[in-house]
Amino acid sequence: MNGSDPGVGAARPLIGLTTYLQPAQTGVWDVRAGLLPAGYFEGVGRAGGISVLLPPQPVDEGIAGRVLDGLDGLIITGGRDVDPATYGSTRHPATDEPGADSRVRDAFEIGLLQEALRRGTPVLGICRGAQVLNVALGGTLHQHLPDVLGHTRHQQGNAVFTTSSITAVSGTRVQSLVGQTTQAQCYHHQAIDRLGEGLIVSASDADGVVEAVEIDPVRHPHSWVVAVQWHPEERLDDLRLFAGLVGAARRYATEKIQKVSP
């Protein structure tokens, strides 16, 4: 799906999108804010969903459950590096230094993911979101790809996205969504190292860097969990990943209604 046809009369599922928590300036104000680039929720809207923004906040199992009770799908969005302490590593000098706000976001997103996975809520992870998913399932990260690859092509810096050629693994959900190959907008200096429990690699680039993962369909045939290292919100002429999540969320919403109907 490259266009923006959500279907006439189709139910529009509610998609929760996690937000940043960081200083922001608007007019004369310089404040801490929960914010998100518009491309994320514009992608959801064009694909037929309704966006609900989720600011980072303290979380426990009960809070995560209450949040997800009102949602049909979840997007874990991009942003700062995950605190290496969450996957048992010491911080690399190039890794963002964690602060109180970033730790709140880490814990909030991991808590939401764990509850979403438990109940089968459809999930799309984007860039940092792929890394958070991997960490939530016990995986680890390469903290600085230039140390591994010897170049900086995955993150040129100065907010300039690079285009990478991505090859999907045949038979995966990612391959069914974007095809065998796709051109992706990348901006990441970290990547998945040891794979989290229950995930499979579903795409990589020419350097062998993991660019997409998904829940193992053999172990979880009814779950829709996909995470990509690139930024689909930067290319809204291609809505296939957003459409995939919205379609899964619509089916999930229908199943929820059927379970409570007499």
PDB file of C-alpha atoms in Angstrom:
ATOM      1  CA  MET A   1       0.000   0.000   0.000  1.00  0.00           C
ATOM      2  CA  ASN A   2       1.738   3.174  -1.197  1.00  0.00           C
ATOM      3  CA  GLY A   3      -1.356   5.365  -1.220  1.00  0.00           C
ATOM      4  CA  SER A   4      -3.668   6.547   1.501  1.00  0.00           C
ATOM      5  CA  ASP A   5      -6.938   4.643   1.054  1.00  0.00           C
ATOM      6  CA  PRO A   6      -8.031   3.348   4.487  1.00  0.00           C
ATOM      7  CA  GLY A   7     -11.204   1.913   2.988  1.00  0.00           C
ATOM      8  CA  VAL A   8     -14.645   3.471   2.828  1.00  0.00           C
ATOM      9  CA  GLY A   9     -16.538   2.859   6.036  1.00  0.00           C
ATOM     10  CA  ALA A  10     -13.692   0.852   7.560  1.00  0.00           C
ATOM     11  CA  ALA A  11     -13.328   1.011  11.327  1.00  0.00           C
ATOM     12  CA  ARG A  12     -10.439   3.280  12.276  1.00  0.00           C
ATOM     13  CA  PRO A  13      -8.460   1.613  15.069  1.00  0.00           C
ATOM     14  CA  LEU A  14      -6.816   3.562  17.886  1.00  0.00           C
ATOM     15  CA  ILE A  15      -3.019   3.489  17.678  1.00  0.00           C
ATOM     16  CA  GLY A  16      -0.921   4.625  20.638  1.00  0.00           C
ATOM     17  CA  LEU A  17       2.409   6.279  19.830  1.00  0.00           C
ATOM     18  CA  THR A  18       5.042   6.807  22.491  1.00  0.00           C
ATOM     19  CA  THR A  19       6.559  10.285  22.653  1.00  0.00           C
ATOM     20  CA  TYR A  20       9.862  11.879  23.543  1.00  0.00           C
ATOM     21  CA  LEU A  21      10.380  13.481  26.959  1.00  0.00           C
ATOM     22  CA  GLN A  22      12.912  16.273  26.646  1.00  0.00           C
ATOM     23  CA  PRO A  23      13.398  20.067  26.636  1.00  0.00           C
ATOM     24  CA  ALA A  24      11.531  21.908  23.882  1.00  0.00           C
ATOM     25  CA  GLN A  25      11.221  25.524  22.810  1.00  0.00           C
ATOM     26  CA  THR A  26       8.040  27.143  21.513  1.00  0.00           C
ATOM     27  CA  GLY A  27       7.724  30.899  21.350  1.00  0.00           C
ATOM     28  CA  VAL A  28       8.995  32.367  24.618  1.00  0.00           C
ATOM     29  CA  TRP A  29       8.720  29.011  26.404  1.00  0.00           C
ATOM     30  CA  ASP A  30      11.566  26.600  27.073  1.00  0.00           C
ATOM     31  CA  VAL A  31      10.080  23.619  28.912  1.00  0.00           C
ATOM     32  CA  ARG A  32      10.216  19.855  29.379  1.00  0.00           C
ATOM     33  CA  ALA A  33       7.733  18.357  26.972  1.00  0.00           C
ATOM     34  CA  GLY A  34       6.262  15.159  25.650  1.00  0.00           C
ATOM     35  CA  LEU A  35       6.527  15.566  21.874  1.00  0.00           C
ATOM     36  CA  LEU A  36       6.668  13.647  18.623  1.00  0.00           C
ATOM     37  CA  PRO A  37       7.506  14.574  15.005  1.00  0.00           C
ATOM     38  CA  ALA A  38       4.314  14.862  12.970  1.00  0.00           C
ATOM     39  CA  GLY A  39       5.355  12.248  10.393  1.00  0.00           C
ATOM     40  CA  TYR A  40       4.547   9.450  12.824  1.00  0.00           C
ATOM     41  CA  PHE A  41       0.906  10.329  13.437  1.00  0.00           C
ATOM     42  CA  GLU A  42       0.408  11.575   9.888  1.00  0.00           C
ATOM     43  CA  GLY A  43       1.486   8.125   8.685  1.00  0.00           C
ATOM     44  CA  VAL A  44      -1.011   6.467  11.007  1.00  0.00           C
ATOM     45  CA  GLY A  45      -3.795   8.800   9.880  1.00  0.00           C
ATOM     46  CA  ARG A  46      -3.117   8.323   6.182  1.00  0.00           C
ATOM     47  CA  ALA A  47      -3.105   4.554   6.676  1.00  0.00           C
ATOM     48  CA  GLY A  48      -6.539   4.653   8.286  1.00  0.00           C
ATOM     49  CA  GLY A  49      -5.813   4.792  12.009  1.00  0.00           C
ATOM     50  CA  ILE A  50      -6.444   7.300  14.792  1.00  0.00           C
ATOM     51  CA  SER A  51      -3.381   8.416  16.747  1.00  0.00           C
ATOM     52  CA  VAL A  52      -3.193   8.708  20.530  1.00  0.00           C
ATOM     53  CA  LEU A  53       0.047  10.165  21.922  1.00  0.00           C
ATOM     54  CA  LEU A  54       1.503   8.475  25.006  1.00  0.00           C
ATOM     55  CA  PRO A  55       3.841  10.661  27.091  1.00  0.00           C
ATOM     56  CA  PRO A  56       6.486   8.829  29.145  1.00  0.00           C
ATOM     57  CA  GLN A  57       5.433   8.399  32.770  1.00  0.00           C
ATOM     58  CA  PRO A  58       6.009   6.033  35.672  1.00  0.00           C
ATOM     59  CA  VAL A  59       4.633   2.611  34.826  1.00  0.00           C
ATOM     60  CA  ASP A  60       3.756  -0.693  36.406  1.00  0.00           C
ATOM     61  CA  GLU A  61       1.818  -3.679  35.098  1.00  0.00           C
ATOM     62  CA  GLY A  62      -1.511  -2.145  36.096  1.00  0.00           C
ATOM     63  CA  ILE A  63      -0.799   1.193  34.420  1.00  0.00           C
ATOM     64  CA  ALA A  64       0.442  -0.490  31.237  1.00  0.00           C
ATOM     65  CA  GLY A  65      -2.716  -2.571  31.172  1.00  0.00           C
ATOM     66  CA  ARG A  66      -4.983   0.456  31.614  1.00  0.00           C
ATOM     67  CA  VAL A  67      -3.225   2.275  28.760  1.00  0.00           C
ATOM     68  CA  LEU A  68      -3.500  -0.702  26.417  1.00  0.00           C
ATOM     69  CA  ASP A  69      -7.151  -1.345  27.344  1.00  0.00           C
ATOM     70  CA  GLY A  70      -8.025   1.685  25.233  1.00  0.00           C
ATOM     71  CA  LEU A  71      -5.763   0.903  22.265  1.00  0.00           C
ATOM     72  CA  ASP A  72      -5.882  -1.402  19.271  1.00  0.00           C
ATOM     73  CA  GLY A  73      -2.211  -1.054  18.321  1.00  0.00           C
ATOM     74  CA  LEU A  74       1.054   0.405  19.577  1.00  0.00           C
ATOM     75  CA  ILE A  75       4.007   2.185  17.959  1.00  0.00           C
ATOM     76  CA  ILE A  76       7.286   2.496  19.851  1.00  0.00           C
ATOM     77  CA  THR A  77       8.892   5.506  18.183  1.00  0.00           C
ATOM     78  CA  GLY A  78      12.425   6.776  17.597  1.00  0.00           C
ATOM     79  CA  GLY A  79      14.569   8.943  19.835  1.00  0.00           C
ATOM     80  CA  ARG A  80      17.543   8.838  22.191  1.00  0.00           C
ATOM     81  CA  ASP A  81      19.702   5.797  22.850  1.00  0.00           C
ATOM     82  CA  VAL A  82      18.409   3.203  25.301  1.00  0.00           C
ATOM     83  CA  ASP A  83      20.232   3.209  28.642  1.00  0.00           C
ATOM     84  CA  PRO A  84      22.831   0.398  28.329  1.00  0.00           C
ATOM     85  CA  ALA A  85      22.145  -0.567  31.942  1.00  0.00           C
ATOM     86  CA  THR A  86      18.803  -2.015  30.765  1.00  0.00           C
ATOM     87  CA  TYR A  87      20.710  -4.705  28.855  1.00  0.00           C
ATOM     88  CA  GLY A  88      23.590  -5.121  31.293  1.00  0.00           C
ATOM     89  CA  SER A  89      26.254  -3.070  29.493  1.00  0.00           C
ATOM     90  CA  THR A  90      28.511  -0.161  30.347  1.00  0.00           C
ATOM     91  CA  ARG A  91      27.872   3.051  28.431  1.00  0.00           C
ATOM     92  CA  HIS A  92      30.028   3.638  25.341  1.00  0.00           C
ATOM     93  CA  PRO A  93      31.326   7.245  25.066  1.00  0.00           C
ATOM     94  CA  ALA A  94      29.226   7.736  21.915  1.00  0.00           C
ATOM     95  CA  THR A  95      26.003   6.560  23.605  1.00  0.00           C
ATOM     96  CA  ASP A  96      23.616   9.252  24.827  1.00  0.00           C
ATOM     97  CA  GLU A  97      24.131   9.791  28.524  1.00  0.00           C
ATOM     98  CA  PRO A  98      20.975   8.640  30.295  1.00  0.00           C
ATOM     99  CA  GLY A  99      19.149  11.083  32.510  1.00  0.00           C
ATOM    100  CA  ALA A 100      16.052  10.855  34.668  1.00  0.00           C
ATOM    101  CA  ASP A 101      13.680  11.616  31.783  1.00  0.00           C
ATOM    102  CA  SER A 102      15.250   9.128  29.380  1.00  0.00           C
ATOM    103  CA  ARG A 103      15.148   6.420  32.046  1.00  0.00           C
ATOM    104  CA  VAL A 104      11.438   7.106  32.588  1.00  0.00           C
ATOM    105  CA  ARG A 105      10.890   6.702  28.852  1.00  0.00           C
ATOM    106  CA  ASP A 106      12.899   3.464  28.714  1.00  0.00           C
ATOM    107  CA  ALA A 107      10.905   1.943  31.564  1.00  0.00           C
ATOM    108  CA  PHE A 108       7.567   3.181  30.178  1.00  0.00           C
ATOM    109  CA  GLU A 109       8.139   1.706  26.735  1.00  0.00           C
ATOM    110  CA  ILE A 110       9.489  -1.592  28.051  1.00  0.00           C
ATOM    111  CA  GLY A 111       6.489  -1.869  30.373  1.00  0.00           C
ATOM    112  CA  LEU A 112       4.050  -1.170  27.536  1.00  0.00           C
ATOM    113  CA  LEU A 113       5.794  -3.671  25.272  1.00  0.00           C
ATOM    114  CA  GLN A 114       5.784  -6.443  27.823  1.00  0.00           C
ATOM    115  CA  GLU A 115       2.054  -6.003  28.427  1.00  0.00           C
ATOM    116  CA  ALA A 116       1.321  -5.662  24.694  1.00  0.00           C
ATOM    117  CA  LEU A 117       3.174  -8.887  23.985  1.00  0.00           C
ATOM    118  CA  ARG A 118       1.323 -10.650  26.804  1.00  0.00           C
ATOM    119  CA  ARG A 119      -2.111  -9.709  25.473  1.00  0.00           C
ATOM    120  CA  GLY A 120      -1.330  -9.831  21.747  1.00  0.00           C
ATOM    121  CA  THR A 121      -1.687  -6.129  20.932  1.00  0.00           C
ATOM    122  CA  PRO A 122      -0.184  -5.394  17.480  1.00  0.00           C
ATOM    123  CA  VAL A 123       3.126  -3.517  17.707  1.00  0.00           C
ATOM    124  CA  LEU A 124       5.294  -1.560  15.277  1.00  0.00           C
ATOM    125  CA  GLY A 125       8.748  -0.480  16.450  1.00  0.00           C
ATOM    126  CA  ILE A 126      10.579   2.294  14.608  1.00  0.00           C
ATOM    127  CA  CYS A 127      14.362   2.810  14.945  1.00  0.00           C
ATOM    128  CA  ARG A 128      14.804   3.159  18.728  1.00  0.00           C
ATOM    129  CA  GLY A 129      11.565   1.180  18.930  1.00  0.00           C
ATOM    130  CA  ALA A 130      13.261  -1.839  17.348  1.00  0.00           C
ATOM    131  CA  GLN A 131      16.057  -1.558  19.888  1.00  0.00           C
ATOM    132  CA  VAL A 132      13.642  -1.238  22.821  1.00  0.00           C
ATOM    133  CA  LEU A 133      11.748  -4.318  21.626  1.00  0.00           C
ATOM    134  CA  ASN A 134      14.967  -6.301  21.424  1.00  0.00           C
ATOM    135  CA  VAL A 135      16.072  -5.171  24.891  1.00  0.00           C
ATOM    136  CA  ALA A 136      12.624  -5.855  26.391  1.00  0.00           C
ATOM    137  CA  LEU A 137      13.018  -9.472  25.252  1.00  0.00           C
ATOM    138  CA  GLY A 138      16.500  -9.878  26.705  1.00  0.00           C
ATOM    139  CA  GLY A 139      18.608  -8.872  23.701  1.00  0.00           C
ATOM    140  CA  THR A 140      21.562  -6.491  23.493  1.00  0.00           C
ATOM    141  CA  LEU A 141      22.737  -3.671  21.224  1.00  0.00           C
ATOM    142  CA  HIS A 142      25.841  -2.615  19.362  1.00  0.00           C
ATOM    143  CA  GLN A 143      26.338   0.778  20.976  1.00  0.00           C
ATOM    144  CA  HIS A 144      28.326   2.395  18.145  1.00  0.00           C
ATOM    145  CA  LEU A 145      28.233   0.930  14.651  1.00  0.00           C
ATOM    146  CA  PRO A 146      31.344   2.771  13.389  1.00  0.00           C
ATOM    147  CA  ASP A 147      33.351   0.630  15.836  1.00  0.00           C
ATOM    148  CA  VAL A 148      31.868  -2.487  14.237  1.00  0.00           C
ATOM    149  CA  LEU A 149      31.776  -1.449  10.577  1.00  0.00           C
ATOM    150  CA  GLY A 150      34.469   1.183  10.241  1.00  0.00           C
ATOM    151  CA  HIS A 151      32.196   3.830   8.683  1.00  0.00           C
ATOM    152  CA  THR A 152      29.413   6.282   9.617  1.00  0.00           C
ATOM    153  CA  ARG A 153      27.039   5.729   6.694  1.00  0.00           C
ATOM    154  CA  HIS A 154      24.169   4.642   8.931  1.00  0.00           C
ATOM    155  CA  GLN A 155      24.185   8.023  10.680  1.00  0.00           C
ATOM    156  CA  GLN A 156      25.850  10.868   8.833  1.00  0.00           C
ATOM    157  CA  GLY A 157      24.846  13.403  11.470  1.00  0.00           C
ATOM    158  CA  ASN A 158      23.310  16.902  11.274  1.00  0.00           C
ATOM    159  CA  ALA A 159      19.808  15.398  10.904  1.00  0.00           C
ATOM    160  CA  VAL A 160      20.587  14.141   7.391  1.00  0.00           C
ATOM    161  CA  PHE A 161      19.017  10.758   6.650  1.00  0.00           C
ATOM    162  CA  THR A 162      20.906   8.298   4.474  1.00  0.00           C
ATOM    163  CA  THR A 163      19.260   5.883   2.073  1.00  0.00           C
ATOM    164  CA  SER A 164      20.104   2.219   2.607  1.00  0.00           C
ATOM    165  CA  SER A 165      19.160  -0.771   0.474  1.00  0.00           C
ATOM    166  CA  ILE A 166      17.378  -3.270   2.702  1.00  0.00           C
ATOM    167  CA  THR A 167      16.940  -6.953   1.877  1.00  0.00           C
ATOM    168  CA  ALA A 168      14.100  -8.808   3.577  1.00  0.00           C
ATOM    169  CA  VAL A 169      14.187 -12.458   4.583  1.00  0.00           C
ATOM    170  CA  SER A 170      11.843 -14.498   2.393  1.00  0.00           C
ATOM    171  CA  GLY A 171       8.666 -15.645   4.098  1.00  0.00           C
ATOM    172  CA  THR A 172       8.745 -13.022   6.836  1.00  0.00           C
ATOM    173  CA  ARG A 173       6.036 -10.513   7.595  1.00  0.00           C
ATOM    174  CA  VAL A 174       8.413  -7.689   6.680  1.00  0.00           C
ATOM    175  CA  GLN A 175       8.978  -9.256   3.252  1.00  0.00           C
ATOM    176  CA  SER A 176       5.222  -9.498   2.721  1.00  0.00           C
ATOM    177  CA  LEU A 177       4.869  -5.801   3.580  1.00  0.00           C
ATOM    178  CA  VAL A 178       7.767  -4.113   1.774  1.00  0.00           C
ATOM    179  CA  GLY A 179       8.902  -6.733  -0.742  1.00  0.00           C
ATOM    180  CA  GLN A 180      12.237  -8.473  -1.124  1.00  0.00           C
ATOM    181  CA  THR A 181      14.166  -5.199  -1.258  1.00  0.00           C
ATOM    182  CA  THR A 182      13.373  -1.619  -0.330  1.00  0.00           C
ATOM    183  CA  GLN A 183      15.113   1.724  -0.023  1.00  0.00           C
ATOM    184  CA  ALA A 184      14.999   2.949   3.559  1.00  0.00           C
ATOM    185  CA  GLN A 185      15.729   6.213   5.340  1.00  0.00           C
ATOM    186  CA  CYS A 186      18.255   5.494   8.092  1.00  0.00           C
ATOM    187  CA  TYR A 187      19.643   7.514  10.972  1.00  0.00           C
ATOM    188  CA  HIS A 188      21.070   5.223  13.634  1.00  0.00           C
ATOM    189  CA  HIS A 189      24.497   4.676  15.147  1.00  0.00           C
ATOM    190  CA  GLN A 190      23.320   1.687  17.180  1.00  0.00           C
ATOM    191  CA  ALA A 191      21.847  -1.649  16.105  1.00  0.00           C
ATOM    192  CA  ILE A 192      20.719  -5.030  17.373  1.00  0.00           C
ATOM    193  CA  ASP A 193      23.496  -7.336  18.556  1.00  0.00           C
ATOM    194  CA  ARG A 194      22.245 -10.431  20.420  1.00  0.00           C
ATOM    195  CA  LEU A 195      18.671 -11.145  19.380  1.00  0.00           C
ATOM    196  CA  GLY A 196      15.923 -11.028  21.988  1.00  0.00           C
ATOM    197  CA  GLU A 197      13.993 -14.140  22.985  1.00  0.00           C
ATOM    198  CA  GLY A 198      11.225 -15.006  20.528  1.00  0.00           C
ATOM    199  CA  LEU A 199      12.371 -12.640  17.759  1.00  0.00           C
ATOM    200  CA  ILE A 200      13.650 -13.474  14.290  1.00  0.00           C
ATOM    201  CA  VAL A 201      15.665 -11.316  11.912  1.00  0.00           C
ATOM    202  CA  SER A 202      13.483 -10.280   8.978  1.00  0.00           C
ATOM    203  CA  ALA A 203      15.722  -7.823   7.086  1.00  0.00           C
ATOM    204  CA  SER A 204      19.324  -6.621   6.909  1.00  0.00           C
ATOM    205  CA  ASP A 205      21.458  -4.276   4.816  1.00  0.00           C
ATOM    206  CA  ALA A 206      24.560  -4.809   2.705  1.00  0.00           C
ATOM    207  CA  ASP A 207      26.774  -4.566   5.805  1.00  0.00           C
ATOM    208  CA  GLY A 208      24.863  -7.352   7.519  1.00  0.00           C
ATOM    209  CA  VAL A 209      23.341  -4.945  10.044  1.00  0.00           C
ATOM    210  CA  VAL A 210      19.966  -6.141  11.339  1.00  0.00           C
ATOM    211  CA  GLU A 211      17.421  -3.684   9.943  1.00  0.00           C
ATOM    212  CA  ALA A 212      14.177  -5.413  10.913  1.00  0.00           C
ATOM    213  CA  VAL A 213      12.961  -8.029  13.376  1.00  0.00           C
ATOM    214  CA  GLU A 214       9.603  -9.573  14.113  1.00  0.00           C
ATOM    215  CA  ILE A 215       8.016 -12.005  16.515  1.00  0.00           C
ATOM    216  CA  ASP A 216       8.655 -15.617  15.533  1.00  0.00           C
ATOM    217  CA  PRO A 217       5.495 -16.684  13.634  1.00  0.00           C
ATOM    218  CA  VAL A 218       6.109 -20.344  14.464  1.00  0.00           C
ATOM    219  CA  ARG A 219       6.019 -19.646  18.206  1.00  0.00           C
ATOM    220  CA  HIS A 220       3.454 -16.845  18.040  1.00  0.00           C
ATOM    221  CA  PRO A 221       1.306 -17.423  14.922  1.00  0.00           C
ATOM    222  CA  HIS A 222      -1.420 -14.984  15.972  1.00  0.00           C
ATOM    223  CA  SER A 223       0.806 -12.055  17.014  1.00  0.00           C
ATOM    224  CA  TRP A 224       1.645  -9.044  14.831  1.00  0.00           C
ATOM    225  CA  VAL A 225       4.909  -7.559  16.095  1.00  0.00           C
ATOM    226  CA  VAL A 226       7.261  -5.916  13.587  1.00  0.00           C
ATOM    227  CA  ALA A 227      10.148  -3.530  14.226  1.00  0.00           C
ATOM    228  CA  VAL A 228      12.366  -1.758  11.716  1.00  0.00           C
ATOM    229  CA  GLN A 229      15.600   0.102  12.267  1.00  0.00           C
ATOM    230  CA  TRP A 230      14.764   2.665   9.582  1.00  0.00           C
ATOM    231  CA  HIS A 231      12.307   5.598   9.550  1.00  0.00           C
ATOM    232  CA  PRO A 232       9.131   4.994   7.490  1.00  0.00           C
ATOM    233  CA  GLU A 233       7.675   8.263   8.802  1.00  0.00           C
ATOM    234  CA  GLU A 234      10.242  10.072   6.636  1.00  0.00           C
ATOM    235  CA  ARG A 235       8.692   8.638   3.455  1.00  0.00           C
ATOM    236  CA  LEU A 236       4.929   9.069   3.654  1.00  0.00           C
ATOM    237  CA  ASP A 237       4.562   8.254  -0.032  1.00  0.00           C
ATOM    238  CA  ASP A 238       5.074   4.655   1.171  1.00  0.00           C
ATOM    239  CA  LEU A 239       2.594   3.700   3.885  1.00  0.00           C
ATOM    240  CA  ARG A 240       3.054  -0.058   3.774  1.00  0.00           C
ATOM    241  CA  LEU A 241       4.384  -0.497   7.303  1.00  0.00           C
ATOM    242  CA  PHE A 242       1.806   1.859   8.803  1.00  0.00           C
ATOM    243  CA  ALA A 243      -0.917   0.130   6.783  1.00  0.00           C
ATOM    244  CA  GLY A 244       0.256  -3.256   8.016  1.00  0.00           C
ATOM    245  CA  LEU A 245      -0.035  -2.150  11.637  1.00  0.00           C
ATOM    246  CA  VAL A 246      -3.409  -0.447  11.105  1.00  0.00           C
ATOM    247  CA  GLY A 247      -4.784  -3.559   9.404  1.00  0.00           C
ATOM    248  CA  ALA A 248      -3.589  -5.769  12.253  1.00  0.00           C
ATOM    249  CA  ALA A 249      -5.013  -3.318  14.800  1.00  0.00           C
ATOM    250  CA  ARG A 250      -8.378  -3.329  13.025  1.00  0.00           C
ATOM    251  CA  ARG A 251      -8.506  -7.126  13.205  1.00  0.00           C
ATOM    252  CA  TYR A 252      -7.438  -7.048  16.852  1.00  0.00           C
ATOM    253  CA  ALA A 253     -10.197  -4.535  17.657  1.00  0.00           C
ATOM    254  CA  THR A 254     -12.780  -6.751  15.951  1.00  0.00           C
ATOM    255  CA  GLU A 255     -11.606  -9.774  17.945  1.00  0.00           C
ATOM    256  CA  LYS A 256     -11.880  -7.804  21.199  1.00  0.00           C
ATOM    257  CA  ILE A 257     -15.476  -6.874  20.398  1.00  0.00           C
ATOM    258  CA  GLN A 258     -16.344 -10.462  19.538  1.00  0.00           C
ATOM    259  CA  LYS A 259     -14.928 -11.712  22.848  1.00  0.00           C
ATOM    260  CA  VAL A 260     -17.151  -9.419  24.921  1.00  0.00           C
ATOM    261  CA  SER A 261     -20.269  -9.760  22.753  1.00  0.00           C
ATOM    262  CA  PRO A 262     -23.007 -12.088  24.170  1.00  0.00           C
TER     263      PRO A 262
END
